[in-house]
Amino acid sequence: VLAYTFELTGIINVRDNGFILYTRRMVLENLPPFSCEDYKTMQENFAKACIAESREDAYQQFGLETMLQRLGESPFGYEFILPFQEEGLRYKQINVLWGDQSHETICLVRADVTETLAAERQAKLSLEKALASAEEASRAKSDFLSTMSHDIRTPINGIRGMVDICRYYIGNPKKQEECLDKILLSSTFLMELVNDVLDMNKLESGQIKLCLLYTSPSPRDGATS
């Protein structure tokens, strides 16, 4: 199972710096492993396989002293990711853990995580775009409601003013009719504003559009103060 999941597995002997390397092909085809008497040589080879900008960091990460120190801080193991140049840029995750209970060996397991990182970056980008869209929509809604609240006050104040004037001219039918016409005009404008608010609510919730309908009184009903 390990061979299908990871591409390289290495064992470092802490006592004599010996190193044994298993590749996926070696395990699947039951081939003998590669062995090296001095792990420092493999440390240099691992660093050279990385892209030029990361070789110094890679050399440090693959150092035996570094791994012993980090395993002392994280006894259950740790991992790091480095960019390698293998038929293009590939990202490899290296897991480092103790190879035995007596801590005489260190196990290195390398896996290719290029596609995983690409998928994570794409998911992060999609989330960032969705967040930006949501923030933009929230700002637009706030601006709309701020403007709408001001616009709604204007016809309401007009209606209340006309009602006061109409009461003042209670014995003047002509003046009252003028006031009622202005009240009707303001109320129609107010109704349009309210319908705009309902339309926005429909767009956000996907519900059926709700409209407020206004029916003007028929001439025979007459207008009363």
Tab-separated table of C-alpha atoms in Angstrom:
chain	number	residue	atom	x	y	z
A	1	VAL	CA	0.000	0.000	0.000
A	2	LEU	CA	2.846	2.371	0.863
A	3	ALA	CA	4.366	1.990	-2.600
A	4	TYR	CA	1.162	3.135	-4.290
A	5	THR	CA	0.880	6.154	-2.021
A	6	PHE	CA	4.467	7.381	-1.835
A	7	GLU	CA	7.255	7.513	-4.415
A	8	LEU	CA	10.355	7.282	-2.196
A	9	THR	CA	11.070	5.844	1.246
A	10	GLY	CA	14.458	6.156	2.926
A	11	ILE	CA	15.930	4.919	6.195
A	12	ILE	CA	18.796	6.789	7.865
A	13	ASN	CA	20.929	5.021	10.461
A	14	VAL	CA	21.586	7.655	13.110
A	15	ARG	CA	24.621	5.831	14.496
A	16	ASP	CA	26.731	5.357	11.351
A	17	ASN	CA	24.984	7.718	8.840
A	18	GLY	CA	24.142	4.793	6.567
A	19	PHE	CA	21.190	5.207	4.218
A	20	ILE	CA	18.838	2.794	2.441
A	21	LEU	CA	16.441	3.999	-0.266
A	22	TYR	CA	13.327	2.261	-1.620
A	23	THR	CA	11.502	3.583	-4.675
A	24	ARG	CA	7.968	2.643	-5.691
A	25	ARG	CA	9.323	0.535	-8.531
A	26	MET	CA	11.704	-1.332	-6.195
A	27	VAL	CA	8.877	-2.280	-3.872
A	28	LEU	CA	6.392	-3.234	-6.602
A	29	GLU	CA	8.914	-5.286	-8.560
A	30	ASN	CA	10.631	-6.691	-5.468
A	31	LEU	CA	13.987	-5.177	-6.459
A	32	PRO	CA	16.863	-4.662	-4.001
A	33	PRO	CA	17.036	-1.215	-2.384
A	34	PHE	CA	19.725	1.371	-3.015
A	35	SER	CA	22.193	1.751	-0.157
A	36	CYS	CA	24.710	4.450	0.694
A	37	GLU	CA	27.320	4.451	3.464
A	38	ASP	CA	27.276	8.220	3.965
A	39	TYR	CA	23.879	9.924	4.165
A	40	LYS	CA	25.491	13.332	3.606
A	41	THR	CA	25.949	12.388	-0.056
A	42	MET	CA	22.202	11.767	-0.351
A	43	GLN	CA	21.526	15.029	1.469
A	44	GLU	CA	23.423	16.867	-1.285
A	45	ASN	CA	21.636	14.908	-4.035
A	46	PHE	CA	18.205	15.651	-2.557
A	47	ALA	CA	19.061	19.362	-2.398
A	48	LYS	CA	20.351	19.422	-5.996
A	49	ALA	CA	17.080	17.887	-7.220
A	50	CYS	CA	15.197	20.962	-5.967
A	51	ILE	CA	14.914	24.142	-7.986
A	52	ALA	CA	17.877	26.494	-7.580
A	53	GLU	CA	16.047	28.993	-5.354
A	54	SER	CA	15.218	26.287	-2.782
A	55	ARG	CA	18.443	24.271	-2.692
A	56	GLU	CA	19.939	25.992	0.332
A	57	ASP	CA	16.727	25.515	2.311
A	58	ALA	CA	16.438	21.925	1.081
A	59	TYR	CA	19.986	21.126	2.159
A	60	GLN	CA	19.174	22.458	5.619
A	61	GLN	CA	15.852	20.570	5.808
A	62	PHE	CA	17.462	17.257	4.784
A	63	GLY	CA	20.311	17.682	7.284
A	64	LEU	CA	20.542	14.963	9.919
A	65	GLU	CA	21.064	17.471	12.741
A	66	THR	CA	17.986	19.416	11.651
A	67	MET	CA	15.834	16.280	11.544
A	68	LEU	CA	17.060	15.103	14.958
A	69	GLN	CA	16.289	18.497	16.454
A	70	ARG	CA	12.801	18.691	14.948
A	71	LEU	CA	11.971	15.113	15.907
A	72	GLY	CA	13.007	15.985	19.457
A	73	GLU	CA	10.395	18.758	19.339
A	74	SER	CA	7.808	16.660	17.444
A	75	PRO	CA	8.363	12.998	18.388
A	76	PHE	CA	5.381	11.836	16.318
A	77	GLY	CA	6.928	13.228	13.162
A	78	TYR	CA	6.609	16.282	10.946
A	79	GLU	CA	6.578	17.173	7.259
A	80	PHE	CA	7.769	19.869	4.876
A	81	ILE	CA	7.221	20.666	1.194
A	82	LEU	CA	9.849	21.542	-1.400
A	83	PRO	CA	9.713	22.310	-5.153
A	84	PHE	CA	11.547	19.774	-7.336
A	85	GLN	CA	12.476	19.941	-11.006
A	86	GLU	CA	11.187	16.675	-12.497
A	87	GLU	CA	9.773	17.062	-16.023
A	88	GLY	CA	8.535	20.438	-14.905
A	89	LEU	CA	7.961	21.933	-11.497
A	90	ARG	CA	6.657	19.382	-9.003
A	91	TYR	CA	5.976	19.828	-5.297
A	92	LYS	CA	7.025	17.044	-2.951
A	93	GLN	CA	5.977	16.528	0.638
A	94	ILE	CA	8.590	14.866	2.839
A	95	ASN	CA	7.389	13.195	6.017
A	96	VAL	CA	10.032	12.658	8.687
A	97	LEU	CA	9.484	10.223	11.559
A	98	TRP	CA	11.370	7.849	13.781
A	99	GLY	CA	12.052	4.505	12.133
A	100	ASP	CA	12.094	2.491	15.376
A	101	GLN	CA	11.201	2.811	19.047
A	102	SER	CA	14.819	3.154	20.163
A	103	HIS	CA	15.272	6.164	17.832
A	104	GLU	CA	18.283	4.654	16.092
A	105	THR	CA	16.834	5.231	12.630
A	106	ILE	CA	14.936	8.004	10.868
A	107	CYS	CA	12.405	7.307	8.137
A	108	LEU	CA	11.889	9.702	5.202
A	109	VAL	CA	8.818	9.307	3.015
A	110	ARG	CA	8.371	11.478	-0.089
A	111	ALA	CA	5.093	11.941	-1.952
A	112	ASP	CA	4.101	14.137	-4.892
A	113	VAL	CA	1.497	16.699	-3.790
A	114	THR	CA	1.525	18.951	-6.876
A	115	GLU	CA	-2.086	18.255	-7.860
A	116	THR	CA	-3.258	18.453	-4.246
A	117	LEU	CA	-1.667	21.875	-3.771
A	118	ALA	CA	-3.076	23.072	-7.107
A	119	ALA	CA	-6.564	21.975	-6.064
A	120	GLU	CA	-6.169	23.704	-2.699
A	121	ARG	CA	-5.009	26.912	-4.386
A	122	GLN	CA	-7.947	26.774	-6.794
A	123	ALA	CA	-10.380	26.186	-3.933
A	124	LYS	CA	-8.841	29.078	-1.999
A	125	LEU	CA	-9.088	31.331	-5.059
A	126	SER	CA	-12.746	30.377	-5.539
A	127	LEU	CA	-13.492	31.115	-1.888
A	128	GLU	CA	-11.718	34.475	-2.140
A	129	LYS	CA	-13.745	35.369	-5.240
A	130	ALA	CA	-16.978	34.294	-3.536
A	131	LEU	CA	-16.078	36.351	-0.458
A	132	ALA	CA	-15.271	39.390	-2.607
A	133	SER	CA	-18.601	39.018	-4.440
A	134	ALA	CA	-20.475	38.681	-1.143
A	135	GLU	CA	-18.744	41.751	0.280
A	136	GLU	CA	-19.504	43.727	-2.870
A	137	ALA	CA	-23.150	42.645	-2.739
A	138	SER	CA	-23.319	43.620	0.939
A	139	ARG	CA	-21.864	47.055	0.186
A	140	ALA	CA	-24.299	47.537	-2.693
A	141	LYS	CA	-27.206	46.538	-0.463
A	142	SER	CA	-26.088	48.922	2.281
A	143	ASP	CA	-25.761	51.759	-0.222
A	144	PHE	CA	-29.175	50.934	-1.671
A	145	LEU	CA	-30.884	50.850	1.711
A	146	SER	CA	-29.173	54.049	2.794
A	147	THR	CA	-30.354	55.844	-0.338
A	148	MET	CA	-33.780	54.234	-0.134
A	149	SER	CA	-34.330	55.285	3.481
A	150	HIS	CA	-33.663	58.884	2.499
A	151	ASP	CA	-35.922	58.653	-0.549
A	152	ILE	CA	-38.739	57.123	1.495
A	153	ARG	CA	-38.681	59.926	4.054
A	154	THR	CA	-39.184	62.562	1.345
A	155	PRO	CA	-42.695	61.469	0.158
A	156	ILE	CA	-43.751	60.624	3.738
A	157	ASN	CA	-42.844	64.133	4.893
A	158	GLY	CA	-44.681	65.510	1.838
A	159	ILE	CA	-47.815	63.531	2.668
A	160	ARG	CA	-47.783	64.602	6.311
A	161	GLY	CA	-47.276	68.224	5.262
A	162	MET	CA	-50.160	68.094	2.824
A	163	VAL	CA	-52.424	66.555	5.508
A	164	ASP	CA	-51.650	69.453	7.855
A	165	ILE	CA	-52.322	71.981	5.083
A	166	CYS	CA	-55.566	70.223	4.126
A	167	ARG	CA	-56.772	70.454	7.724
A	168	TYR	CA	-55.863	74.114	7.809
A	169	TYR	CA	-57.978	74.799	4.706
A	170	ILE	CA	-60.906	72.751	5.925
A	171	GLY	CA	-63.395	75.307	4.530
A	172	ASN	CA	-61.620	75.661	1.159
A	173	PRO	CA	-62.523	72.710	-1.137
A	174	LYS	CA	-60.259	73.918	-3.966
A	175	LYS	CA	-57.213	74.095	-1.735
A	176	GLN	CA	-58.059	70.728	-0.218
A	177	GLU	CA	-58.274	69.185	-3.691
A	178	GLU	CA	-54.805	70.487	-4.519
A	179	CYS	CA	-53.482	68.955	-1.311
A	180	LEU	CA	-55.153	65.609	-2.059
A	181	ASP	CA	-53.634	65.554	-5.560
A	182	LYS	CA	-50.179	66.082	-4.057
A	183	ILE	CA	-50.840	63.393	-1.450
A	184	LEU	CA	-51.830	60.974	-4.219
A	185	LEU	CA	-48.682	61.813	-6.187
A	186	SER	CA	-46.423	61.344	-3.158
A	187	SER	CA	-48.121	58.097	-2.144
A	188	THR	CA	-47.687	56.706	-5.683
A	189	PHE	CA	-43.976	57.530	-5.582
A	190	LEU	CA	-43.722	55.959	-2.128
A	191	MET	CA	-45.404	52.791	-3.401
A	192	GLU	CA	-42.850	52.530	-6.214
A	193	LEU	CA	-40.017	52.783	-3.708
A	194	VAL	CA	-41.523	50.048	-1.533
A	195	ASN	CA	-41.902	47.793	-4.592
A	196	ASP	CA	-38.200	48.355	-5.378
A	197	VAL	CA	-37.322	47.114	-1.893
A	198	LEU	CA	-39.505	44.039	-2.387
A	199	ASP	CA	-37.834	43.360	-5.748
A	200	MET	CA	-34.420	43.367	-4.072
A	201	ASN	CA	-35.681	40.939	-1.444
A	202	LYS	CA	-36.936	38.674	-4.234
A	203	LEU	CA	-33.539	38.690	-5.937
A	204	GLU	CA	-31.762	37.728	-2.703
A	205	SER	CA	-34.158	35.031	-1.509
A	206	GLY	CA	-35.467	33.663	-4.816
A	207	GLN	CA	-39.033	33.987	-3.582
A	208	ILE	CA	-41.993	34.948	-5.731
A	209	LYS	CA	-42.083	38.618	-6.551
A	210	LEU	CA	-44.433	40.578	-4.319
A	211	CYS	CA	-45.982	43.802	-5.551
A	212	LEU	CA	-48.040	46.379	-3.721
A	213	LEU	CA	-50.933	47.455	-5.890
A	214	TYR	CA	-52.610	50.809	-5.528
A	215	THR	CA	-56.081	51.462	-6.862
A	216	SER	CA	-57.103	55.092	-7.136
A	217	PRO	CA	-60.625	55.911	-5.936
A	218	SER	CA	-63.241	56.200	-8.652
A	219	PRO	CA	-64.605	59.681	-9.331
A	220	ARG	CA	-68.020	58.728	-7.994
A	221	ASP	CA	-66.475	57.726	-4.627
A	222	GLY	CA	-65.298	61.291	-4.195
A	223	ALA	CA	-62.353	62.467	-2.065
A	224	THR	CA	-62.850	63.327	1.555
A	225	SER	CA	-60.642	65.192	3.925
